[in-house]
């Protein structure tokens, strides 16, 4: 990876989250319009010519990330595309400078979901999209926000790569491989089944063999539809009635978080019958492991083979966040269940490794 010789341009999309919060009258942190702009005015680093020029675009409604829904993923994707095209947030108009990269400021709680959704919605990225946030607001004295923001700007301005990624606490992670693992640590995210794209310390150590290059074709943005997708974590004693209630219409997709390498109760024929009935009526059921590391291998144990026999699809080593957002994006395209199930079993955006027997 190389640094640019000319000063590059990065658009910063402020969606909300802790980084730009201030304390309210009760002393609690809350998003507030204009707070981030005021805080940035006190950051002398932003005038350093080694940083890119930036344009801050603040969303009209700043959200704690626990309030982010699929419609916000669509807004983010559209705004990223507008930034790369050099158009404003409201579409064609006075042409601004096209972005070389985009930084999305986002709360950490659902950041892995948003990063995964953007990875599947944005096809043909011309440059990097870096999601970042913080565990403490930028206005706090001892905050991780300053380093996360400045480093994300530098990473988004680095040419030669084009992925949706997450940067916090020294690691640049592929967005559709990341998951939040700490409520309080500054290194709040991990990528259990894929090394970081870059380790950021005194130097930025890129893993060039992992990083995806800019696309040659146009950037295409997928459209999300109102389709029913749910996730369910198995637990000892789960009943067929519980599963049946979860799978009622209009549900069209289920991410089933199973034990170990993809196992579920194999001595409960009623539970398996509920899954078989759902698959037969067109529900796509995807099997991902509750474990952070490793992959689903449905042929390794009888308890896994039972799921495969009723039509459940292996999610490989996908995170639950990637599986759910991928399923939503694919179902939104209007394809039939068989086509969606086939695509869930394939790697589309670097979200899963090859199956061991197909490697």
PDB file of N, CA and C in Angstrom, residues 144-206:
ATOM      1  N   UNK A 144     -10.677   7.944  23.301  1.00  0.00           N
ATOM      2  CA  UNK A 144     -10.080   7.240  22.162  1.00  0.00           C
ATOM      3  C   UNK A 144     -10.541   7.826  20.831  1.00  0.00           C
ATOM      4  N   UNK A 145     -11.411   8.831  20.891  1.00  0.00           N
ATOM      5  CA  UNK A 145     -12.030   9.349  19.670  1.00  0.00           C
ATOM      6  C   UNK A 145     -11.018  10.041  18.758  1.00  0.00           C
ATOM      7  N   UNK A 146     -10.088  10.794  19.335  1.00  0.00           N
ATOM      8  CA  UNK A 146      -9.157  11.573  18.517  1.00  0.00           C
ATOM      9  C   UNK A 146      -8.311  10.651  17.632  1.00  0.00           C
ATOM     10  N   UNK A 147      -7.711   9.624  18.232  1.00  0.00           N
ATOM     11  CA  UNK A 147      -6.879   8.711  17.439  1.00  0.00           C
ATOM     12  C   UNK A 147      -7.716   7.957  16.413  1.00  0.00           C
ATOM     13  N   UNK A 148      -8.894   7.501  16.816  1.00  0.00           N
ATOM     14  CA  UNK A 148      -9.733   6.757  15.878  1.00  0.00           C
ATOM     15  C   UNK A 148     -10.105   7.610  14.669  1.00  0.00           C
ATOM     16  N   UNK A 149     -10.446   8.872  14.903  1.00  0.00           N
ATOM     17  CA  UNK A 149     -10.848   9.754  13.810  1.00  0.00           C
ATOM     18  C   UNK A 149      -9.661  10.085  12.906  1.00  0.00           C
ATOM     19  N   UNK A 150      -8.555  10.533  13.498  1.00  0.00           N
ATOM     20  CA  UNK A 150      -7.399  10.934  12.696  1.00  0.00           C
ATOM     21  C   UNK A 150      -6.860   9.753  11.901  1.00  0.00           C
ATOM     22  N   UNK A 151      -6.748   8.600  12.544  1.00  0.00           N
ATOM     23  CA  UNK A 151      -6.224   7.423  11.840  1.00  0.00           C
ATOM     24  C   UNK A 151      -7.178   6.974  10.742  1.00  0.00           C
ATOM     25  N   UNK A 152      -8.467   7.040  10.996  1.00  0.00           N
ATOM     26  CA  UNK A 152      -9.437   6.645   9.967  1.00  0.00           C
ATOM     27  C   UNK A 152      -9.357   7.564   8.755  1.00  0.00           C
ATOM     28  N   UNK A 153      -9.123   8.853   8.994  1.00  0.00           N
ATOM     29  CA  UNK A 153      -8.957   9.789   7.877  1.00  0.00           C
ATOM     30  C   UNK A 153      -7.734   9.412   7.041  1.00  0.00           C
ATOM     31  N   UNK A 154      -6.640   9.090   7.707  1.00  0.00           N
ATOM     32  CA  UNK A 154      -5.429   8.695   6.983  1.00  0.00           C
ATOM     33  C   UNK A 154      -5.643   7.400   6.198  1.00  0.00           C
ATOM     34  N   UNK A 155      -6.313   6.437   6.821  1.00  0.00           N
ATOM     35  CA  UNK A 155      -6.563   5.164   6.146  1.00  0.00           C
ATOM     36  C   UNK A 155      -7.505   5.347   4.949  1.00  0.00           C
ATOM     37  N   UNK A 156      -8.542   6.166   5.123  1.00  0.00           N
ATOM     38  CA  UNK A 156      -9.486   6.395   4.032  1.00  0.00           C
ATOM     39  C   UNK A 156      -8.846   7.160   2.887  1.00  0.00           C
ATOM     40  N   UNK A 157      -7.771   7.893   3.162  1.00  0.00           N
ATOM     41  CA  UNK A 157      -7.076   8.648   2.121  1.00  0.00           C
ATOM     42  C   UNK A 157      -5.950   7.853   1.474  1.00  0.00           C
ATOM     43  N   UNK A 158      -5.712   6.639   1.944  1.00  0.00           N
ATOM     44  CA  UNK A 158      -4.643   5.809   1.385  1.00  0.00           C
ATOM     45  C   UNK A 158      -5.125   5.146   0.099  1.00  0.00           C
ATOM     46  N   UNK A 159      -4.456   5.365  -1.023  1.00  0.00           N
ATOM     47  CA  UNK A 159      -4.905   4.760  -2.282  1.00  0.00           C
ATOM     48  C   UNK A 159      -4.554   3.280  -2.372  1.00  0.00           C
ATOM     49  N   UNK A 160      -5.220   2.612  -3.309  1.00  0.00           N
ATOM     50  CA  UNK A 160      -4.862   1.232  -3.606  1.00  0.00           C
ATOM     51  C   UNK A 160      -5.729   0.181  -2.967  1.00  0.00           C
ATOM     52  N   UNK A 161      -6.725   0.589  -2.174  1.00  0.00           N
ATOM     53  CA  UNK A 161      -7.613  -0.412  -1.585  1.00  0.00           C
ATOM     54  C   UNK A 161      -9.042   0.123  -1.577  1.00  0.00           C
ATOM     55  N   UNK A 162     -10.001  -0.793  -1.536  1.00  0.00           N
ATOM     56  CA  UNK A 162     -11.413  -0.398  -1.613  1.00  0.00           C
ATOM     57  C   UNK A 162     -12.263  -1.460  -0.918  1.00  0.00           C
ATOM     58  N   UNK A 163     -12.465  -1.258   0.360  1.00  0.00           N
ATOM     59  CA  UNK A 163     -13.303  -2.153   1.155  1.00  0.00           C
ATOM     60  C   UNK A 163     -14.117  -1.324   2.130  1.00  0.00           C
ATOM     61  N   UNK A 164     -15.171  -1.936   2.652  1.00  0.00           N
ATOM     62  CA  UNK A 164     -15.844  -1.399   3.831  1.00  0.00           C
ATOM     63  C   UNK A 164     -15.135  -2.004   5.033  1.00  0.00           C
ATOM     64  N   UNK A 165     -14.559  -1.160   5.872  1.00  0.00           N
ATOM     65  CA  UNK A 165     -13.755  -1.637   6.985  1.00  0.00           C
ATOM     66  C   UNK A 165     -14.143  -0.913   8.263  1.00  0.00           C
ATOM     67  N   UNK A 166     -13.702  -1.469   9.381  1.00  0.00           N
ATOM     68  CA  UNK A 166     -13.873  -0.867  10.695  1.00  0.00           C
ATOM     69  C   UNK A 166     -12.497  -0.585  11.262  1.00  0.00           C
ATOM     70  N   UNK A 167     -12.309   0.642  11.770  1.00  0.00           N
ATOM     71  CA  UNK A 167     -11.069   0.941  12.484  1.00  0.00           C
ATOM     72  C   UNK A 167     -11.396   1.429  13.891  1.00  0.00           C
ATOM     73  N   UNK A 168     -10.861   0.728  14.873  1.00  0.00           N
ATOM     74  CA  UNK A 168     -10.857   1.174  16.272  1.00  0.00           C
ATOM     75  C   UNK A 168      -9.664   0.513  16.959  1.00  0.00           C
ATOM     76  N   UNK A 169      -8.999   1.263  17.797  1.00  0.00           N
ATOM     77  CA  UNK A 169      -8.023   0.684  18.708  1.00  0.00           C
ATOM     78  C   UNK A 169      -6.860  -0.029  18.077  1.00  0.00           C
ATOM     79  N   UNK A 170      -6.396   0.414  16.906  1.00  0.00           N
ATOM     80  CA  UNK A 170      -5.177  -0.134  16.347  1.00  0.00           C
ATOM     81  C   UNK A 170      -5.336  -1.210  15.292  1.00  0.00           C
ATOM     82  N   UNK A 171      -6.547  -1.610  14.993  1.00  0.00           N
ATOM     83  CA  UNK A 171      -6.750  -2.638  13.976  1.00  0.00           C
ATOM     84  C   UNK A 171      -7.738  -2.198  12.915  1.00  0.00           C
ATOM     85  N   UNK A 172      -7.377  -2.422  11.659  1.00  0.00           N
ATOM     86  CA  UNK A 172      -8.290  -2.165  10.545  1.00  0.00           C
ATOM     87  C   UNK A 172      -8.874  -3.501  10.125  1.00  0.00           C
ATOM     88  N   UNK A 173     -10.160  -3.687  10.346  1.00  0.00           N
ATOM     89  CA  UNK A 173     -10.819  -4.976  10.134  1.00  0.00           C
ATOM     90  C   UNK A 173     -11.768  -4.909   8.953  1.00  0.00           C
ATOM     91  N   UNK A 174     -11.826  -5.989   8.183  1.00  0.00           N
ATOM     92  CA  UNK A 174     -12.860  -6.067   7.152  1.00  0.00           C
ATOM     93  C   UNK A 174     -14.225  -5.992   7.822  1.00  0.00           C
ATOM     94  N   UNK A 175     -15.082  -5.117   7.324  1.00  0.00           N
ATOM     95  CA  UNK A 175     -16.342  -4.851   8.001  1.00  0.00           C
ATOM     96  C   UNK A 175     -17.242  -6.058   8.139  1.00  0.00           C
ATOM     97  N   UNK A 176     -17.298  -6.896   7.118  1.00  0.00           N
ATOM     98  CA  UNK A 176     -18.183  -8.060   7.155  1.00  0.00           C
ATOM     99  C   UNK A 176     -17.526  -9.265   7.824  1.00  0.00           C
ATOM    100  N   UNK A 177     -16.408  -9.025   8.516  1.00  0.00           N
ATOM    101  CA  UNK A 177     -15.767 -10.061   9.326  1.00  0.00           C
ATOM    102  C   UNK A 177     -15.675  -9.662  10.788  1.00  0.00           C
ATOM    103  N   UNK A 178     -16.139  -8.459  11.105  1.00  0.00           N
ATOM    104  CA  UNK A 178     -15.925  -7.910  12.439  1.00  0.00           C
ATOM    105  C   UNK A 178     -17.127  -8.153  13.343  1.00  0.00           C
ATOM    106  N   UNK A 179     -16.840  -8.198  14.649  1.00  0.00           N
ATOM    107  CA  UNK A 179     -17.891  -8.303  15.648  1.00  0.00           C
ATOM    108  C   UNK A 179     -17.425  -7.579  16.904  1.00  0.00           C
ATOM    109  N   UNK A 180     -18.347  -6.986  17.623  1.00  0.00           N
ATOM    110  CA  UNK A 180     -17.988  -6.280  18.848  1.00  0.00           C
ATOM    111  C   UNK A 180     -17.776  -7.289  19.970  1.00  0.00           C
ATOM    112  N   UNK A 181     -16.637  -7.160  20.679  1.00  0.00           N
ATOM    113  CA  UNK A 181     -16.285  -8.139  21.712  1.00  0.00           C
ATOM    114  C   UNK A 181     -16.074  -7.511  23.081  1.00  0.00           C
ATOM    115  N   UNK A 182     -16.138  -6.173  23.184  1.00  0.00           N
ATOM    116  CA  UNK A 182     -15.927  -5.537  24.476  1.00  0.00           C
ATOM    117  C   UNK A 182     -16.846  -4.326  24.623  1.00  0.00           C
ATOM    118  N   UNK A 183     -17.420  -4.187  25.810  1.00  0.00           N
ATOM    119  CA  UNK A 183     -18.262  -3.027  26.080  1.00  0.00           C
ATOM    120  C   UNK A 183     -17.464  -1.836  26.565  1.00  0.00           C
ATOM    121  N   UNK A 184     -16.213  -2.051  26.990  1.00  0.00           N
ATOM    122  CA  UNK A 184     -15.472  -0.965  27.611  1.00  0.00           C
ATOM    123  C   UNK A 184     -14.050  -0.790  27.078  1.00  0.00           C
ATOM    124  N   UNK A 185     -13.484  -1.792  26.449  1.00  0.00           N
ATOM    125  CA  UNK A 185     -12.118  -1.671  25.948  1.00  0.00           C
ATOM    126  C   UNK A 185     -12.057  -0.799  24.705  1.00  0.00           C
ATOM    127  N   UNK A 186     -10.934  -0.099  24.526  1.00  0.00           N
ATOM    128  CA  UNK A 186     -10.767   0.719  23.331  1.00  0.00           C
ATOM    129  C   UNK A 186     -10.600  -0.159  22.082  1.00  0.00           C
ATOM    130  N   UNK A 187     -10.104  -1.385  22.256  1.00  0.00           N
ATOM    131  CA  UNK A 187     -10.054  -2.346  21.151  1.00  0.00           C
ATOM    132  C   UNK A 187     -11.341  -3.177  21.183  1.00  0.00           C
ATOM    133  N   UNK A 188     -12.440  -2.534  20.853  1.00  0.00           N
ATOM    134  CA  UNK A 188     -13.764  -3.112  21.092  1.00  0.00           C
ATOM    135  C   UNK A 188     -14.161  -4.182  20.079  1.00  0.00           C
ATOM    136  N   UNK A 189     -13.440  -4.276  18.952  1.00  0.00           N
ATOM    137  CA  UNK A 189     -13.839  -5.190  17.882  1.00  0.00           C
ATOM    138  C   UNK A 189     -12.763  -6.235  17.614  1.00  0.00           C
ATOM    139  N   UNK A 190     -13.221  -7.365  17.111  1.00  0.00           N
ATOM    140  CA  UNK A 190     -12.314  -8.428  16.691  1.00  0.00           C
ATOM    141  C   UNK A 190     -12.788  -8.979  15.362  1.00  0.00           C
ATOM    142  N   UNK A 191     -11.868  -9.615  14.661  1.00  0.00           N
ATOM    143  CA  UNK A 191     -12.178 -10.318  13.415  1.00  0.00           C
ATOM    144  C   UNK A 191     -11.704 -11.755  13.620  1.00  0.00           C
ATOM    145  N   UNK A 192     -12.542 -12.589  14.237  1.00  0.00           N
ATOM    146  CA  UNK A 192     -12.078 -13.900  14.714  1.00  0.00           C
ATOM    147  C   UNK A 192     -11.555 -14.835  13.632  1.00  0.00           C
ATOM    148  N   UNK A 193     -12.100 -14.741  12.418  1.00  0.00           N
ATOM    149  CA  UNK A 193     -11.746 -15.716  11.393  1.00  0.00           C
ATOM    150  C   UNK A 193     -10.980 -15.126  10.215  1.00  0.00           C
ATOM    151  N   UNK A 194     -10.507 -13.895  10.360  1.00  0.00           N
ATOM    152  CA  UNK A 194      -9.686 -13.281   9.318  1.00  0.00           C
ATOM    153  C   UNK A 194      -8.764 -12.276   9.993  1.00  0.00           C
ATOM    154  N   UNK A 195      -7.460 -12.285   9.679  1.00  0.00           N
ATOM    155  CA  UNK A 195      -6.564 -11.297  10.281  1.00  0.00           C
ATOM    156  C   UNK A 195      -6.976  -9.884   9.890  1.00  0.00           C
ATOM    157  N   UNK A 196      -6.545  -8.884  10.655  1.00  0.00           N
ATOM    158  CA  UNK A 196      -6.801  -7.500  10.272  1.00  0.00           C
ATOM    159  C   UNK A 196      -6.237  -7.187   8.890  1.00  0.00           C
ATOM    160  N   UNK A 197      -6.890  -6.275   8.183  1.00  0.00           N
ATOM    161  CA  UNK A 197      -6.356  -5.817   6.903  1.00  0.00           C
ATOM    162  C   UNK A 197      -5.050  -5.058   7.111  1.00  0.00           C
ATOM    163  N   UNK A 198      -4.937  -4.402   8.265  1.00  0.00           N
ATOM    164  CA  UNK A 198      -3.714  -3.681   8.616  1.00  0.00           C
ATOM    165  C   UNK A 198      -3.627  -3.568  10.124  1.00  0.00           C
ATOM    166  N   UNK A 199      -2.396  -3.689  10.640  1.00  0.00           N
ATOM    167  CA  UNK A 199      -2.120  -3.408  12.045  1.00  0.00           C
ATOM    168  C   UNK A 199      -1.556  -2.001  12.123  1.00  0.00           C
ATOM    169  N   UNK A 200      -2.173  -1.183  12.959  1.00  0.00           N
ATOM    170  CA  UNK A 200      -1.805   0.227  13.022  1.00  0.00           C
ATOM    171  C   UNK A 200      -1.109   0.501  14.346  1.00  0.00           C
ATOM    172  N   UNK A 201       0.185   0.756  14.275  1.00  0.00           N
ATOM    173  CA  UNK A 201       0.967   1.134  15.440  1.00  0.00           C
ATOM    174  C   UNK A 201       1.798   2.344  15.080  1.00  0.00           C
ATOM    175  N   UNK A 202       3.102   2.277  15.336  1.00  0.00           N
ATOM    176  CA  UNK A 202       3.990   3.343  14.883  1.00  0.00           C
ATOM    177  C   UNK A 202       3.923   3.452  13.366  1.00  0.00           C
ATOM    178  N   UNK A 203       3.849   2.305  12.700  1.00  0.00           N
ATOM    179  CA  UNK A 203       3.653   2.241  11.253  1.00  0.00           C
ATOM    180  C   UNK A 203       2.341   1.533  10.959  1.00  0.00           C
ATOM    181  N   UNK A 204       1.890   1.655   9.721  1.00  0.00           N
ATOM    182  CA  UNK A 204       0.718   0.901   9.254  1.00  0.00           C
ATOM    183  C   UNK A 204       1.229  -0.303   8.474  1.00  0.00           C
ATOM    184  N   UNK A 205       1.023  -1.491   9.038  1.00  0.00           N
ATOM    185  CA  UNK A 205       1.496  -2.730   8.416  1.00  0.00           C
ATOM    186  C   UNK A 205       0.326  -3.380   7.679  1.00  0.00           C
ATOM    187  N   UNK A 206       0.290  -3.196   6.362  1.00  0.00           N
ATOM    188  CA  UNK A 206      -0.802  -3.722   5.542  1.00  0.00           C
ATOM    189  C   UNK A 206      -0.576  -5.201   5.231  1.00  0.00           C
TER     190      UNK A 206
END
